[in-house]
Short mmCIF file of C-alpha atoms and ligand atoms in Angstrom, two decimals:
data_model
loop_
_atom_site.label_atom_id
_atom_site.label_comp_id
_atom_site.label_asym_id
_atom_site.label_seq_id
_atom_site.Cartn_x
_atom_site.Cartn_y
_atom_site.Cartn_z
CA UNK A 137 44.26 -5.46 -9.29
CA UNK A 138 42.23 -7.80 -11.52
CA UNK A 139 43.48 -10.80 -9.50
CA UNK A 140 42.03 -9.64 -6.20
CA UNK A 141 38.88 -8.27 -7.86
CA UNK A 142 38.34 -11.79 -9.24
CA UNK A 143 38.69 -13.36 -5.81
CA UNK A 144 36.34 -10.79 -4.27
CA UNK A 145 33.60 -10.56 -6.85
CA UNK A 146 32.76 -14.25 -6.83
CA UNK A 147 31.51 -13.94 -3.22
CA UNK A 148 29.32 -10.87 -3.73
CA UNK A 149 25.56 -11.39 -3.24
CA UNK A 150 24.92 -9.48 -6.47
CA UNK A 151 27.36 -11.46 -8.59
CA UNK A 152 25.26 -13.33 -11.08
CA UNK A 153 27.91 -15.91 -12.07
CA UNK A 154 28.30 -17.63 -8.73
CA UNK A 155 29.38 -21.22 -8.81
CA UNK A 156 30.95 -21.01 -12.30
CA UNK A 157 34.70 -20.45 -12.86
CA UNK A 158 35.79 -16.97 -13.88
CA UNK A 159 37.94 -17.19 -17.06
CA UNK A 160 38.96 -13.56 -17.18
CA UNK A 161 38.19 -10.22 -15.49
CA UNK A 162 39.07 -6.95 -17.23
CA UNK A 163 38.59 -3.33 -16.34
CA UNK A 164 36.65 -1.49 -19.11
CA UNK A 165 36.41 1.91 -17.52
CA UNK A 166 38.12 3.53 -14.52
CA UNK A 167 37.03 7.09 -13.64
CA UNK A 168 38.20 9.12 -10.66
CA UNK A 169 35.09 10.69 -9.05
CA UNK A 170 36.93 12.35 -6.16
CA UNK A 171 40.21 11.90 -4.41
CA UNK A 172 40.29 8.29 -3.17
CA UNK A 173 37.11 7.35 -5.02
CA UNK A 174 37.09 5.55 -8.43
CA UNK A 175 34.20 4.26 -10.46
CA UNK A 176 35.01 0.97 -12.26
CA UNK A 177 33.13 -0.96 -14.91
CA UNK A 178 34.52 -4.41 -15.17
CA UNK A 179 33.83 -7.33 -17.56
CA UNK A 180 33.73 -10.87 -16.20
CA UNK A 181 34.05 -13.66 -18.72
CA UNK A 182 32.64 -17.16 -17.85
CA UNK A 183 32.30 -19.99 -20.30
CA UNK A 184 32.33 -17.65 -23.30
CA UNK A 185 29.72 -15.26 -21.84
CA UNK A 186 30.54 -11.73 -20.70
CA UNK A 187 28.82 -9.82 -17.88
CA UNK A 188 29.57 -6.28 -16.83
CA UNK A 189 29.45 -4.92 -13.30
CA UNK A 190 30.12 -1.58 -11.66
CA UNK A 191 31.80 -0.84 -8.40
CA UNK A 192 32.94 2.14 -6.37
CA UNK A 193 36.53 1.62 -5.38
CA UNK A 194 37.89 3.32 -2.27
CA UNK A 195 41.62 3.51 -1.95
CA UNK A 196 42.53 5.42 1.12
CA UNK A 197 45.12 2.98 2.42
CA UNK A 198 45.21 4.42 5.94
CA UNK A 199 41.49 4.21 6.34
CA UNK A 200 40.87 0.88 4.71
CA UNK A 201 40.99 -0.99 8.05
CA UNK A 202 37.76 0.82 8.99
CA UNK A 203 35.95 -0.87 6.15
CA UNK A 204 36.84 -4.46 6.85
CA UNK A 205 33.51 -5.86 5.65
CA UNK A 206 34.07 -4.02 2.38
CA UNK A 207 37.70 -4.97 2.01
CA UNK A 208 38.63 -6.01 -1.56
CA UNK A 209 42.37 -6.39 -1.37
CA UNK A 210 45.64 -4.49 -1.30
CA UNK A 211 44.21 -1.38 0.51
CA UNK A 212 41.17 -1.15 -1.78
CA UNK A 213 37.65 -1.48 -0.50
CA UNK A 214 34.06 -1.23 -1.73
CA UNK A 215 33.46 2.52 -1.30
CA UNK A 216 29.68 2.04 -1.33
CA UNK A 217 30.27 1.48 2.37
CA UNK A 218 32.27 4.70 2.91
CA UNK A 219 29.94 7.52 3.86
CA UNK A 220 32.87 9.99 3.57
CA UNK A 221 33.00 9.29 -0.14
CA UNK A 222 29.44 8.53 -1.24
CA UNK A 223 28.29 12.14 -0.79
CA UNK A 224 30.11 12.70 -4.12
CA UNK A 225 27.29 10.87 -5.95
CA UNK A 226 24.56 13.15 -4.52
CA UNK A 227 26.62 16.27 -5.17
CA UNK A 228 27.23 15.30 -8.77
CA UNK A 229 23.51 14.50 -9.29
CA UNK A 230 22.50 17.81 -7.73
CA UNK A 231 24.87 19.69 -10.06
CA UNK A 232 24.05 17.63 -13.23
CA UNK A 233 27.75 17.01 -13.47
CA UNK A 234 29.59 15.00 -16.19
CA UNK A 235 32.60 13.14 -14.81
CA UNK A 236 34.49 11.52 -17.69
CA UNK A 237 31.97 9.24 -19.46
CA UNK A 238 29.59 9.27 -16.48
CA UNK A 239 26.58 11.61 -16.46
CA UNK A 240 24.96 12.53 -13.17
CA UNK A 241 21.44 14.00 -13.46
CA UNK A 242 18.45 15.08 -11.33
CA UNK A 243 14.84 15.51 -12.25
CA UNK A 244 13.57 18.97 -13.16
CA UNK A 245 12.16 20.81 -10.14
CA UNK A 246 13.89 18.56 -7.61
CA UNK A 247 16.37 20.01 -5.15
CA UNK A 248 18.78 17.44 -3.73
CA UNK A 249 20.05 17.86 -0.16
CA UNK A 250 23.75 17.02 -0.52
CA UNK A 251 24.53 17.11 3.20
CA UNK A 252 23.19 13.66 4.01
CA UNK A 253 25.42 10.70 4.92
CA UNK A 254 24.76 7.30 3.48
CA UNK A 255 24.52 3.77 4.87
CA UNK A 256 24.32 0.64 2.79
CA UNK A 257 20.88 -0.95 3.05
CA UNK A 258 21.21 -4.34 4.73
CA UNK A 259 18.69 -6.05 2.46
CA UNK A 260 19.15 -9.24 0.51
CA UNK A 261 19.56 -7.59 -2.85
CA UNK A 262 20.53 -8.13 -6.49
CA UNK A 263 21.99 -4.60 -6.37
CA UNK A 264 23.41 -2.31 -3.72
CA UNK A 265 21.34 0.54 -2.25
CA UNK A 266 22.69 3.51 -0.34
CA UNK A 267 20.26 5.20 2.04
CA UNK A 268 21.04 8.90 2.63
CA UNK A 269 19.71 10.06 5.97
CA UNK A 270 16.14 8.89 5.94
CA UNK A 271 15.43 10.86 2.75
CA UNK A 272 16.93 9.19 -0.34
CA UNK A 273 17.71 5.71 -1.52
CA UNK A 274 20.21 5.42 -4.36
CA UNK A 275 20.29 2.01 -6.02
CA UNK A 276 23.56 1.16 -7.76
CA UNK A 277 22.69 -1.42 -10.42
CA UNK A 278 25.51 -3.87 -10.05
CA UNK A 279 25.15 -6.03 -13.12
CA UNK A 280 24.99 -3.66 -16.08
CA UNK A 281 22.82 -4.36 -19.10
CA UNK A 282 23.01 -1.80 -21.90
CA UNK A 283 19.96 0.48 -22.04
CA UNK A 284 17.88 2.80 -19.88
CA UNK A 285 16.79 0.84 -16.84
CA UNK A 286 13.03 0.21 -17.04
CA UNK A 287 12.70 1.16 -13.38
CA UNK A 288 13.93 4.72 -14.16
CA UNK A 289 11.78 4.91 -17.28
CA UNK A 290 8.59 3.72 -15.58
CA UNK A 291 8.86 5.55 -12.28
CA UNK A 292 9.68 8.81 -14.01
CA UNK A 293 6.67 8.45 -16.37
CA UNK A 294 4.34 7.55 -13.47
CA UNK A 295 5.64 10.40 -11.28
CA UNK A 296 4.84 12.77 -14.16
CA UNK A 297 1.26 11.50 -14.09
CA UNK A 298 1.06 12.02 -10.30
CA UNK A 299 0.49 8.27 -9.74
CA UNK A 300 0.04 7.07 -6.17
CA UNK A 301 1.68 3.89 -5.00
CA UNK A 302 5.26 4.71 -6.21
CA UNK A 303 8.31 6.22 -4.51
CA UNK A 304 9.16 9.60 -6.08
CA UNK A 305 12.24 9.59 -8.35
CA UNK A 306 14.91 12.31 -7.87
CA UNK A 307 17.94 11.57 -10.00
CA UNK A 308 20.14 9.05 -11.80
CA UNK A 309 23.59 8.26 -13.13
CA UNK A 310 24.19 7.02 -16.63
CA UNK A 311 26.92 6.24 -19.16
CA UNK A 312 27.08 4.76 -22.62
CA UNK A 313 27.60 1.00 -22.96
CA UNK A 314 27.90 -0.47 -26.47
CA UNK A 315 26.79 2.98 -27.73
CA UNK A 316 23.54 2.95 -25.73
CA UNK A 317 22.72 5.28 -22.82
CA UNK A 318 22.74 2.94 -19.82
CA UNK A 319 21.44 3.61 -16.29
CA UNK A 320 24.03 2.98 -13.59
CA UNK A 321 22.09 4.21 -10.53
CA UNK A 322 18.80 5.75 -9.57
CA UNK A 323 17.89 7.95 -6.55
CA UNK A 324 14.41 7.86 -5.14
CA UNK A 325 12.36 8.88 -2.09
CA UNK A 326 13.26 6.64 0.84
CA UNK A 327 10.16 5.31 2.60
CA UNK A 328 11.52 5.62 6.09
CA UNK A 329 8.27 4.70 7.83
CA UNK A 330 7.32 1.64 5.90
CA UNK A 331 7.72 -2.13 6.12
CA UNK A 332 8.27 -4.42 3.21
CA UNK A 333 5.51 -6.81 2.24
CA UNK A 334 7.67 -9.89 2.64
CA UNK A 335 8.45 -9.08 6.27
CA UNK A 336 4.84 -8.33 7.04
CA UNK A 337 3.60 -11.49 5.32
CA UNK A 338 6.19 -13.62 7.20
CA UNK A 339 5.07 -12.11 10.54
CA UNK A 340 1.53 -13.20 9.69
CA UNK A 341 2.73 -16.72 8.71
CA UNK A 342 4.70 -17.08 11.93
CA UNK A 343 1.64 -15.97 13.95
CA UNK A 344 -0.41 -18.61 12.29
CA UNK A 345 2.15 -21.30 12.85
CA UNK A 346 2.36 -20.44 16.51
CA UNK A 347 -1.33 -20.11 16.96
CA UNK A 348 -3.86 -22.71 18.18
CA UNK A 349 -6.61 -21.05 16.18
CA UNK A 350 -8.08 -23.47 13.66
CA UNK A 351 -7.84 -21.23 10.61
CA UNK A 352 -5.66 -18.54 9.03
CA UNK A 353 -8.47 -15.96 9.04
CA UNK A 354 -8.94 -16.37 12.80
CA UNK A 355 -5.28 -16.29 13.82
CA UNK A 356 -3.88 -13.04 15.25
CA UNK A 357 -1.75 -11.98 12.29
CA UNK A 358 -4.35 -12.32 9.53
CA UNK A 359 -2.87 -10.67 6.43
CA UNK A 360 -5.86 -11.04 4.07
CA UNK A 361 -7.01 -7.43 4.46
CA UNK A 362 -3.56 -6.29 3.38
CA UNK A 363 -3.55 -8.76 0.50
CA UNK A 364 -6.83 -7.27 -0.68
CA UNK A 365 -5.47 -3.68 -0.46
CA UNK A 366 -2.35 -4.77 -2.27
CA UNK A 367 -4.43 -6.27 -5.06
CA UNK A 368 -6.28 -3.00 -5.39
CA UNK A 369 -3.07 -0.97 -5.51
CA UNK A 370 -1.72 -3.34 -8.11
CA UNK A 371 -4.72 -2.85 -10.35
CA UNK A 372 -4.46 0.94 -10.01
CA UNK A 373 -0.78 0.93 -10.99
CA UNK A 374 -1.54 -1.33 -13.98
CA UNK A 375 -4.17 1.19 -15.01
CA UNK A 376 -1.59 4.01 -14.78
CA UNK A 377 0.98 2.00 -16.74
CA UNK A 378 -1.55 1.39 -19.47
CA UNK A 379 -2.22 5.15 -19.61
CA UNK A 380 1.46 6.19 -19.57
CA UNK A 381 2.77 3.72 -22.20
CA UNK A 382 1.48 2.12 -25.38
CA UNK A 383 -0.81 -0.92 -25.14
CA UNK A 384 -1.81 -3.57 -27.67
CA UNK A 385 -4.26 -6.32 -28.20
CA UNK A 386 -2.46 -9.50 -29.15
CA UNK A 387 -4.22 -11.97 -31.46
CA UNK A 388 -4.69 -15.57 -30.53
CA UNK A 389 -1.89 -16.71 -32.93
CA UNK A 390 0.52 -14.50 -31.05
CA UNK A 391 -0.72 -15.96 -27.75
CA UNK A 392 0.16 -19.40 -29.11
CA UNK A 393 3.65 -18.14 -29.89
CA UNK A 394 3.85 -16.91 -26.33
CA UNK A 395 3.45 -20.44 -25.13
CA UNK A 396 6.46 -21.40 -27.20
CA UNK A 397 8.41 -18.88 -25.14
CA UNK A 398 7.14 -20.51 -21.94
CA UNK A 399 8.30 -23.86 -23.30
CA UNK A 400 11.73 -22.47 -24.14
CA UNK A 401 12.13 -21.08 -20.61
CA UNK A 402 11.01 -24.37 -19.13
CA UNK A 403 13.50 -26.33 -21.28
CA UNK A 404 16.32 -24.01 -20.20
CA UNK A 405 15.32 -24.43 -16.55
CA UNK A 406 15.25 -28.24 -16.87
CA UNK A 407 18.65 -28.15 -18.52
CA UNK A 408 20.05 -26.20 -15.60
CA UNK A 409 18.11 -27.97 -12.82
CA UNK A 410 17.46 -31.52 -14.04
CA UNK A 411 15.25 -32.54 -11.10
CA UNK A 412 12.57 -30.17 -12.54
CA UNK A 413 12.34 -32.64 -15.48
CA UNK A 414 10.14 -34.95 -13.43
CA UNK A 415 7.45 -32.26 -13.18
CA UNK A 416 7.92 -30.52 -16.54
CA UNK A 417 4.83 -32.28 -17.95
CA UNK A 418 2.66 -30.33 -15.46
CA UNK A 419 3.82 -27.02 -16.94
CA UNK A 420 3.66 -28.34 -20.53
CA UNK A 421 0.05 -29.35 -20.05
CA UNK A 422 -0.77 -25.90 -18.62
CA UNK A 423 0.95 -24.22 -21.61
CA UNK A 424 -0.93 -26.49 -24.04
CA UNK A 425 -4.24 -25.46 -22.46
CA UNK A 426 -3.37 -21.79 -23.15
CA UNK A 427 -2.55 -22.64 -26.75
CA UNK A 428 -5.79 -24.67 -27.11
CA UNK A 429 -8.10 -21.96 -25.80
CA UNK A 430 -5.99 -19.01 -27.02
CA UNK A 431 -8.01 -15.84 -27.41
CA UNK A 432 -6.82 -12.31 -27.86
CA UNK A 433 -5.27 -10.69 -24.78
CA UNK A 434 -4.47 -7.17 -23.73
CA UNK A 435 -0.73 -6.40 -23.23
CA UNK A 436 0.98 -3.36 -21.70
CA UNK A 437 4.02 -2.36 -19.68
CA UNK A 438 4.10 -4.27 -16.42
CA UNK A 439 6.29 -4.56 -13.34
CA UNK A 440 7.89 -7.80 -14.53
CA UNK A 441 9.30 -9.22 -11.29
CA UNK A 442 6.46 -8.64 -8.90
CA UNK A 443 6.65 -10.16 -5.44
CA UNK A 444 6.17 -9.30 -1.78
CA UNK A 445 9.75 -7.96 -1.44
CA UNK A 446 8.89 -5.29 -4.08
CA UNK A 447 6.06 -3.67 -2.17
CA UNK A 448 6.11 -1.61 0.98
CA UNK A 449 3.34 -0.72 3.36
CA UNK A 450 3.47 2.91 4.51
CA UNK A 451 1.15 4.05 7.30
CA UNK A 452 -1.37 4.95 4.62
CA UNK A 453 -0.98 2.67 1.64
CA UNK A 454 1.04 0.18 -0.41
CA UNK A 455 3.93 1.46 -2.54
CA UNK A 456 5.36 -0.53 -5.40
CA UNK A 457 9.10 -0.59 -5.99
CA UNK A 458 11.64 -1.97 -8.42
CA UNK A 459 10.02 -1.84 -11.84
CA UNK A 460 13.17 -3.15 -13.50
CA UNK A 461 11.85 -6.56 -14.49
CA UNK A 462 13.67 -9.82 -13.97
CA UNK A 463 17.30 -9.06 -13.30
CA UNK A 464 19.64 -10.49 -15.92
CA UNK A 465 17.16 -10.46 -18.83
CA UNK A 466 18.01 -8.23 -21.81
CA UNK A 467 16.43 -4.72 -21.49
CA UNK A 468 14.34 -5.25 -24.66
CA UNK A 469 12.70 -8.29 -23.07
CA UNK A 470 12.13 -6.42 -19.80
CA UNK A 471 10.47 -3.52 -21.67
CA UNK A 472 8.33 -5.76 -23.81
CA UNK A 473 4.57 -5.45 -23.43
CA UNK A 474 3.05 -8.33 -21.43
CA UNK A 475 -0.20 -9.34 -19.91
CA UNK A 476 -0.72 -7.59 -16.57
CA UNK A 477 -1.59 -11.06 -15.30
CA UNK A 478 2.14 -11.74 -15.38
CA UNK A 479 2.44 -9.50 -12.29
CA UNK A 480 -0.64 -11.01 -10.74
CA UNK A 481 0.94 -14.45 -11.18
CA UNK A 482 4.19 -13.18 -9.66
CA UNK A 483 2.42 -12.04 -6.52
CA UNK A 484 0.44 -15.23 -6.26
CA UNK A 485 3.73 -17.11 -6.32
CA UNK A 486 5.01 -14.86 -3.59
CA UNK A 487 2.16 -15.84 -1.26
CA UNK A 488 3.17 -19.49 -1.80
CA UNK A 489 6.77 -18.51 -0.98
CA UNK A 490 5.82 -16.70 2.24
CA UNK A 491 3.68 -19.62 3.40
CA UNK A 492 6.31 -22.30 2.64
CA UNK A 493 9.68 -20.76 3.27
CA UNK A 494 9.77 -21.70 7.01
CA UNK A 495 8.99 -25.30 5.96
CA UNK A 496 11.93 -25.27 3.55
CA UNK A 497 14.27 -24.33 6.42
CA UNK A 498 12.60 -26.81 8.85
CA UNK A 499 12.15 -30.28 7.40
CA UNK A 500 10.81 -31.37 10.88
CA UNK A 501 7.77 -29.05 10.52
CA UNK A 502 5.85 -31.25 8.04
CA UNK A 503 2.66 -31.00 10.19
CA UNK A 504 2.45 -27.26 9.35
CA UNK A 505 2.09 -27.93 5.63
CA UNK A 506 -1.77 -27.81 5.62
CA UNK A 507 -1.60 -24.41 7.42
CA UNK A 508 0.87 -23.17 4.86
CA UNK A 509 -1.47 -24.16 2.07
CA UNK A 510 -4.42 -22.52 3.84
CA UNK A 511 -2.54 -19.28 4.45
CA UNK A 512 -1.47 -19.14 0.81
CA UNK A 513 -4.97 -19.88 -0.52
CA UNK A 514 -6.60 -17.23 1.72
CA UNK A 515 -4.16 -14.49 0.71
CA UNK A 516 -4.09 -15.43 -2.93
CA UNK A 517 -7.87 -15.17 -3.14
CA UNK A 518 -7.92 -11.92 -1.17
CA UNK A 519 -5.28 -10.45 -3.49
CA UNK A 520 -7.32 -11.43 -6.56
CA UNK A 521 -10.52 -10.00 -5.05
CA UNK A 522 -8.65 -6.68 -4.36
CA UNK A 523 -7.28 -6.70 -7.92
CA UNK A 524 -10.82 -6.98 -9.34
CA UNK A 525 -12.15 -4.38 -6.89
CA UNK A 526 -9.37 -1.98 -8.05
CA UNK A 527 -10.57 -2.32 -11.66
CA UNK A 528 -8.09 -5.00 -12.73
CA UNK A 529 -9.37 -7.14 -15.63
CA UNK A 530 -9.82 -10.69 -14.35
CA UNK A 531 -12.27 -12.86 -16.22
CA UNK A 532 -13.10 -16.47 -15.36
CA UNK A 533 -11.41 -17.59 -18.63
CA UNK A 534 -8.16 -15.90 -17.50
CA UNK A 535 -7.54 -18.73 -15.02
CA UNK A 536 -5.84 -20.84 -17.69
CA UNK A 537 -3.38 -18.08 -18.62
CA UNK A 538 -2.81 -17.18 -14.99
CA UNK A 539 -1.93 -20.74 -14.13
CA UNK A 540 0.51 -20.92 -17.07
CA UNK A 541 2.07 -17.58 -16.06
CA UNK A 542 2.49 -18.89 -12.50
CA UNK A 543 4.32 -22.00 -13.71
CA UNK A 544 6.50 -19.91 -16.05
CA UNK A 545 7.44 -17.79 -12.99
CA UNK A 546 8.03 -20.92 -10.92
CA UNK A 547 10.41 -22.22 -13.63
CA UNK A 548 12.35 -18.92 -13.42
CA UNK A 549 12.37 -19.25 -9.60
CA UNK A 550 13.73 -22.82 -9.78
CA UNK A 551 16.78 -21.50 -11.66
CA UNK A 552 17.04 -18.45 -9.39
CA UNK A 553 17.02 -20.58 -6.20
CA UNK A 554 19.40 -23.19 -7.52
CA UNK A 555 21.86 -20.46 -8.26
CA UNK A 556 21.36 -18.29 -5.19
CA UNK A 557 19.60 -20.17 -2.37
CA UNK A 558 19.62 -23.93 -2.99
CA UNK A 559 17.93 -24.63 0.33
CA UNK A 560 14.90 -22.77 -0.98
CA UNK A 561 14.61 -24.81 -4.18
CA UNK A 562 11.78 -26.94 -2.79
CA UNK A 563 9.57 -23.83 -2.66
CA UNK A 564 9.20 -23.25 -6.39
CA UNK A 565 9.44 -26.96 -7.07
CA UNK A 566 6.27 -27.37 -5.02
CA UNK A 567 4.37 -25.17 -7.48
CA UNK A 568 4.58 -28.00 -10.03
CA UNK A 569 3.15 -30.50 -7.59
CA UNK A 570 0.07 -28.50 -6.66
CA UNK A 571 -3.12 -29.24 -8.49
CA UNK A 572 -4.57 -25.75 -8.99
N1 ADP B 732 12.24 3.67 -1.74
C1 ADP B 732 12.49 2.84 -0.75
N2 ADP B 732 12.23 3.12 0.52
C2 ADP B 732 12.54 2.26 1.55
N3 ADP B 732 13.05 1.02 1.36
C3 ADP B 732 13.28 0.67 0.10
C4 ADP B 732 13.07 1.49 -1.02
N4 ADP B 732 13.41 0.88 -2.19
C5 ADP B 732 13.84 -0.31 -1.76
N5 ADP B 732 13.77 -0.49 -0.42
C6 ADP B 732 14.17 -1.67 0.41
O1 ADP B 732 15.20 -2.32 -0.28
C7 ADP B 732 14.85 -3.68 -0.62
C8 ADP B 732 15.47 -4.05 -1.93
O2 ADP B 732 15.04 -3.15 -2.94
P1 ADP B 732 14.92 -3.58 -4.46
O3 ADP B 732 14.58 -2.39 -5.21
O4 ADP B 732 14.01 -4.79 -4.56
O5 ADP B 732 16.43 -4.03 -4.72
P2 ADP B 732 17.02 -5.12 -5.67
O6 ADP B 732 16.51 -4.86 -7.08
O7 ADP B 732 18.46 -4.94 -5.58
O8 ADP B 732 16.54 -6.48 -5.15
C9 ADP B 732 13.33 -3.66 -0.63
O9 ADP B 732 12.79 -4.96 -0.33
C10 ADP B 732 13.02 -2.65 0.48
O10 ADP B 732 13.10 -3.30 1.76
O1 LIG B 733 14.05 -8.47 -5.78
P1 LIG B 733 14.89 -8.87 -6.97
O2 LIG B 733 14.69 -7.99 -8.17
O3 LIG B 733 16.31 -9.00 -6.62
O4 LIG B 733 14.31 -10.30 -7.42
C1 LIG B 733 15.07 -11.50 -7.38
O5 LIG B 733 15.24 -11.94 -6.00
C2 LIG B 733 14.01 -12.33 -5.33
C3 LIG B 733 14.41 -12.78 -3.98
O6 LIG B 733 14.97 -11.77 -3.22
C4 LIG B 733 13.26 -13.39 -6.06
O7 LIG B 733 12.01 -13.63 -5.43
C5 LIG B 733 11.71 -14.89 -5.01
O8 LIG B 733 11.91 -14.94 -3.60
C6 LIG B 733 11.01 -14.05 -2.86
C7 LIG B 733 11.28 -14.27 -1.36
O9 LIG B 733 12.58 -13.91 -1.07
C8 LIG B 733 9.53 -14.40 -3.17
O10 LIG B 733 8.69 -13.49 -2.46
C9 LIG B 733 9.30 -14.27 -4.67
O11 LIG B 733 7.98 -14.68 -4.93
C10 LIG B 733 10.28 -15.22 -5.39
O12 LIG B 733 10.09 -15.02 -6.82
C11 LIG B 733 12.99 -12.93 -7.47
O13 LIG B 733 12.39 -14.02 -8.17
C12 LIG B 733 14.32 -12.56 -8.15
O14 LIG B 733 14.06 -12.13 -9.48
#
């Protein structure tokens, strides 16, 4: 079995080790959840490093032909795609069942409807989400990092406070990895009547590109009102996070040390994507400015990987999803207190992405570049204005830190794109060429 799992896993969207040879794949845990349904935790070793992943393995040989897209090999298939089997997860959560080392749980006071059938969400994802009816979404965390997933921790704490702008949590699945309780999946309210921010922003960008109007604010699909509301919602969620978890004030010495961390991330990014080297000085200068003017900053729990794909617009408001931080980082790092400006910087980067991504796919559309810049600038400033209006702390002197945080995020994105979507690499690279 390990042989065909090796061949299969390297092509999965969520596999973090794409492009590097797999030295060994072993099965660490194999639990039967129901007849024909097994839960596997596997270890993949690449160049001395080990990553763990989970998968649901279906093995009804007669039926396997029905699940061609999910075919793994030898009559086995990815059972996340088999609605006849995935009901088992809901039932086990509803009943707070233990199945071997796996613990299925639901939140107090929640009643889970176990009659719903699931479909795999068709989104570009680092994980795999099952949507049950139009009621629940259960995210199976594919790459497993020991520890309670920050998304579960944060959303549960915010739900207890009655926070707006989040999707209600219902249940989760966990096990122990390296002796630590580790989240395997999380079930939340499915926002059936909502659109994700990335899709909405792209519609606005396309409108602008197709329009003869002279400016972004006059073109049909102006998004700046939404950017403002999103900024406001972001500030309100930051306020709630600060109330639900500890906060600290970090002295200027510590801020200087933070810039060392930025430099380390930059050096790692340059080592992996050498063409970034040419622009590294831009980031280094920005980090140096933070060190030079370092003053104490307020830190708290934050979203950690904030972008337009993590927010959804319901008919009434913006909802923020996916508080799990940057996928692949150790849990301790993802739980660490940080400046809320880290999220602000993430969203500012996302406006750049939305404006430029069509250009990355169409090298012939060079003439649209000024419009892209204009769209990004308009929406970035509207978001910041909304953030301040929502009570977010943004002082004039924060501009230096914000710029450094944006470049730190762009360095992360350079690595992310070179691994996952090389055609999009020019988007984060452009961040180092802009004089902001
Ligand atoms: N509660 C939800 N309701 C509706 N759609 C959701 C919900 N959570 C996530 N989605 C959709 O799934 C996409 C991916 O979700 P996300 O949590 O970002 O997954 P990943 O961490 O795997 O990238 C989102 O962009 C959104 O379109
Ligand atoms: O949503 P995830 O937790 O999987 O985040 C990862 O994937 C994101 C892409 O899907 C990536 O985001 C980058 O691309 C977005 C457009 O697709 C853009 O809006 C973001 O600004 C940009 O960072 C994210 O970095 C990565 O962690």
